[in-house]
mmCIF file of C-alpha atoms in Angstrom:
data_model
loop_
_atom_site.group_PDB
_atom_site.id
_atom_site.type_symbol
_atom_site.label_atom_id
_atom_site.label_comp_id
_atom_site.label_asym_id
_atom_site.label_seq_id
_atom_site.Cartn_x
_atom_site.Cartn_y
_atom_site.Cartn_z
ATOM 1 C CA MET A 29 -8.493 20.009 -4.016
ATOM 2 C CA HIS A 30 -6.656 17.916 -1.463
ATOM 3 C CA ARG A 31 -3.326 16.233 -2.092
ATOM 4 C CA LEU A 32 -0.732 14.178 -0.305
ATOM 5 C CA THR A 33 2.499 16.113 0.233
ATOM 6 C CA LEU A 34 6.012 14.827 0.699
ATOM 7 C CA GLN A 35 5.745 15.826 4.356
ATOM 8 C CA ASP A 36 2.578 13.699 4.660
ATOM 9 C CA ALA A 37 4.295 10.798 2.928
ATOM 10 C CA GLU A 38 7.283 11.009 5.265
ATOM 11 C CA LYS A 39 4.948 11.048 8.278
ATOM 12 C CA ALA A 40 3.121 7.941 7.024
ATOM 13 C CA LEU A 41 6.419 6.241 6.205
ATOM 14 C CA ALA A 42 7.796 6.929 9.703
ATOM 15 C CA ALA A 43 4.646 5.553 11.358
ATOM 16 C CA GLY A 44 4.677 2.435 9.215
ATOM 17 C CA LEU A 45 8.341 1.767 9.855
ATOM 18 C CA ALA A 46 7.858 2.294 13.593
ATOM 19 C CA ARG A 47 5.038 -0.274 13.608
ATOM 20 C CA ALA A 48 7.156 -2.744 11.615
ATOM 21 C CA THR A 49 9.958 -2.356 14.160
ATOM 22 C CA GLU A 50 7.463 -2.801 16.996
ATOM 23 C CA ILE A 51 6.198 -6.120 15.588
ATOM 24 C CA GLY A 52 9.730 -7.253 14.729
ATOM 25 C CA GLN A 53 9.183 -7.675 10.988
ATOM 26 C CA PRO A 54 11.388 -5.695 8.559
ATOM 27 C CA MET A 55 9.203 -4.166 5.853
ATOM 28 C CA ASN A 56 9.139 -2.327 2.574
ATOM 29 C CA VAL A 57 6.793 0.667 2.777
ATOM 30 C CA ALA A 58 5.687 2.754 -0.200
ATOM 31 C CA VAL A 59 3.594 5.928 -0.216
ATOM 32 C CA VAL A 60 2.127 7.127 -3.514
ATOM 33 C CA ASP A 61 0.102 10.130 -4.639
ATOM 34 C CA ASP A 62 -3.380 9.963 -6.172
ATOM 35 C CA GLY A 63 -1.884 9.055 -9.550
ATOM 36 C CA GLY A 64 0.015 6.104 -8.099
ATOM 37 C CA HIS A 65 3.376 7.870 -8.365
ATOM 38 C CA LEU A 66 5.916 7.194 -5.635
ATOM 39 C CA LEU A 67 6.319 9.943 -3.023
ATOM 40 C CA ALA A 68 8.324 8.071 -0.392
ATOM 41 C CA PHE A 69 9.751 4.586 0.051
ATOM 42 C CA ALA A 70 11.897 2.701 2.536
ATOM 43 C CA ARG A 71 13.207 -0.845 2.832
ATOM 44 C CA GLN A 72 14.218 -1.792 6.334
ATOM 45 C CA ASP A 73 17.344 -3.870 6.822
ATOM 46 C CA GLY A 74 16.389 -7.517 6.340
ATOM 47 C CA ALA A 75 13.201 -6.900 4.341
ATOM 48 C CA ILE A 76 13.041 -9.186 1.314
ATOM 49 C CA ARG A 77 13.924 -7.582 -1.995
ATOM 50 C CA ALA A 78 10.985 -9.034 -3.945
ATOM 51 C CA SER A 79 8.708 -6.998 -1.717
ATOM 52 C CA ILE A 80 10.139 -3.700 -2.954
ATOM 53 C CA ASP A 81 8.067 -4.060 -6.115
ATOM 54 C CA ILE A 82 5.134 -5.694 -4.322
ATOM 55 C CA ALA A 83 4.781 -2.803 -1.841
ATOM 56 C CA GLN A 84 4.694 -0.259 -4.644
ATOM 57 C CA ARG A 85 2.206 -2.357 -6.631
ATOM 58 C CA LYS A 86 -0.043 -2.701 -3.590
ATOM 59 C CA ALA A 87 -0.158 1.085 -3.221
ATOM 60 C CA ARG A 88 -0.812 1.539 -6.944
ATOM 61 C CA THR A 89 -3.505 -1.150 -6.927
ATOM 62 C CA SER A 90 -5.272 0.660 -4.078
ATOM 63 C CA ILE A 91 -5.269 3.841 -6.155
ATOM 64 C CA LEU A 92 -6.540 2.171 -9.315
ATOM 65 C CA MET A 93 -9.292 0.243 -7.538
ATOM 66 C CA ASN A 94 -9.988 2.820 -4.767
ATOM 67 C CA LEU A 95 -10.045 -0.078 -2.312
ATOM 68 C CA PRO A 96 -7.764 -1.743 0.179
ATOM 69 C CA THR A 97 -6.048 -4.592 -1.641
ATOM 70 C CA ALA A 98 -7.373 -7.034 0.976
ATOM 71 C CA ALA A 99 -10.898 -6.378 -0.325
ATOM 72 C CA LEU A 100 -9.936 -7.747 -3.746
ATOM 73 C CA GLY A 101 -9.018 -11.286 -2.641
ATOM 74 C CA PRO A 102 -12.517 -12.784 -2.721
ATOM 75 C CA LEU A 103 -13.312 -11.034 -6.009
ATOM 76 C CA VAL A 104 -10.413 -12.574 -7.960
ATOM 77 C CA GLN A 105 -10.868 -16.240 -7.073
ATOM 78 C CA PRO A 106 -11.610 -18.682 -9.923
ATOM 79 C CA GLY A 107 -15.223 -18.211 -10.953
ATOM 80 C CA ALA A 108 -15.508 -14.833 -9.206
ATOM 81 C CA GLU A 109 -16.476 -11.639 -10.972
ATOM 82 C CA LEU A 110 -12.945 -10.178 -11.235
ATOM 83 C CA TYR A 111 -10.985 -13.390 -11.807
ATOM 84 C CA GLY A 112 -7.741 -12.480 -13.611
ATOM 85 C CA LEU A 113 -7.730 -8.839 -12.469
ATOM 86 C CA GLU A 114 -4.150 -9.144 -11.197
ATOM 87 C CA HIS A 115 -2.986 -9.568 -14.804
ATOM 88 C CA THR A 116 -4.245 -6.130 -15.862
ATOM 89 C CA SER A 117 -2.788 -2.633 -15.592
ATOM 90 C CA GLY A 118 0.807 -3.837 -15.494
ATOM 91 C CA GLY A 119 0.185 -6.255 -12.625
ATOM 92 C CA LEU A 120 -2.113 -5.561 -9.721
ATOM 93 C CA VAL A 121 -1.805 -7.078 -6.243
ATOM 94 C CA THR A 122 -4.956 -8.643 -4.844
ATOM 95 C CA PHE A 123 -3.985 -9.486 -1.267
ATOM 96 C CA GLY A 124 -3.705 -7.287 1.814
ATOM 97 C CA GLY A 125 -1.168 -4.552 2.442
ATOM 98 C CA GLY A 126 -2.341 -1.710 0.205
ATOM 99 C CA ILE A 127 -4.671 0.949 1.619
ATOM 100 C CA PRO A 128 -5.906 4.151 -0.032
ATOM 101 C CA VAL A 129 -5.675 7.451 1.847
ATOM 102 C CA HIS A 130 -8.737 9.712 1.810
ATOM 103 C CA ARG A 131 -9.225 13.304 2.941
ATOM 104 C CA ASP A 132 -12.742 14.725 3.136
ATOM 105 C CA GLY A 133 -13.977 11.825 1.013
ATOM 106 C CA GLU A 134 -11.387 12.401 -1.705
ATOM 107 C CA MET A 135 -8.668 9.857 -2.458
ATOM 108 C CA VAL A 136 -5.286 11.578 -2.162
ATOM 109 C CA GLY A 137 -2.852 8.667 -2.191
ATOM 110 C CA ALA A 138 -2.156 5.201 -0.853
ATOM 111 C CA VAL A 139 0.239 3.168 1.230
ATOM 112 C CA GLY A 140 1.606 -0.222 0.224
ATOM 113 C CA VAL A 141 3.488 -2.552 2.565
ATOM 114 C CA SER A 142 5.145 -5.893 1.913
ATOM 115 C CA ALA A 143 7.665 -8.353 3.414
ATOM 116 C CA GLY A 144 5.746 -9.989 6.244
ATOM 117 C CA SER A 145 2.630 -12.098 6.409
ATOM 118 C CA VAL A 146 -0.449 -10.487 4.896
ATOM 119 C CA GLU A 147 -1.696 -9.751 8.415
ATOM 120 C CA GLN A 148 1.597 -8.028 9.298
ATOM 121 C CA ASP A 149 1.574 -6.057 6.046
ATOM 122 C CA VAL A 150 -1.969 -4.823 6.748
ATOM 123 C CA THR A 151 -1.067 -3.902 10.341
ATOM 124 C CA VAL A 152 1.866 -1.767 9.173
ATOM 125 C CA ALA A 153 -0.142 -0.175 6.347
ATOM 126 C CA GLU A 154 -2.938 0.700 8.784
ATOM 127 C CA ALA A 155 -0.427 2.397 11.101
ATOM 128 C CA ALA A 156 0.948 4.432 8.202
ATOM 129 C CA VAL A 157 -2.519 5.542 7.057
ATOM 130 C CA ALA A 158 -3.604 6.324 10.639
ATOM 131 C CA ALA A 159 -0.709 8.756 10.954
ATOM 132 C CA LEU A 160 -2.400 10.900 8.301
ATOM 133 C CA ALA A 161 -5.806 11.046 10.037
#
């Protein structure tokens, strides 16, 4: 059985923070295990405080849905199949910035990023996940 270690989480966190610095957008970055429990977190100077919770919820949402949070957007629009999903499970996030981490086809954790535009959040989350490849 594969798992995400603290060392892995720190590696992902460092890569995400480096990408956030590179694009000039302070971020909140959360790394969780396969149960959605926080392994590592950082808030860069200047990152908005509301995004502390949002980053962690994005990571948890990715775990619960086994999908990047960006994939949920079209599914939760009024009239769509999963409309209202964000009101379940203690509050899910249905816009980009959360990405699950897989090893050998098994989900082992997720990264959640928040404080920039959705595009910036996704870019930083992708960098963090790529560091674990």
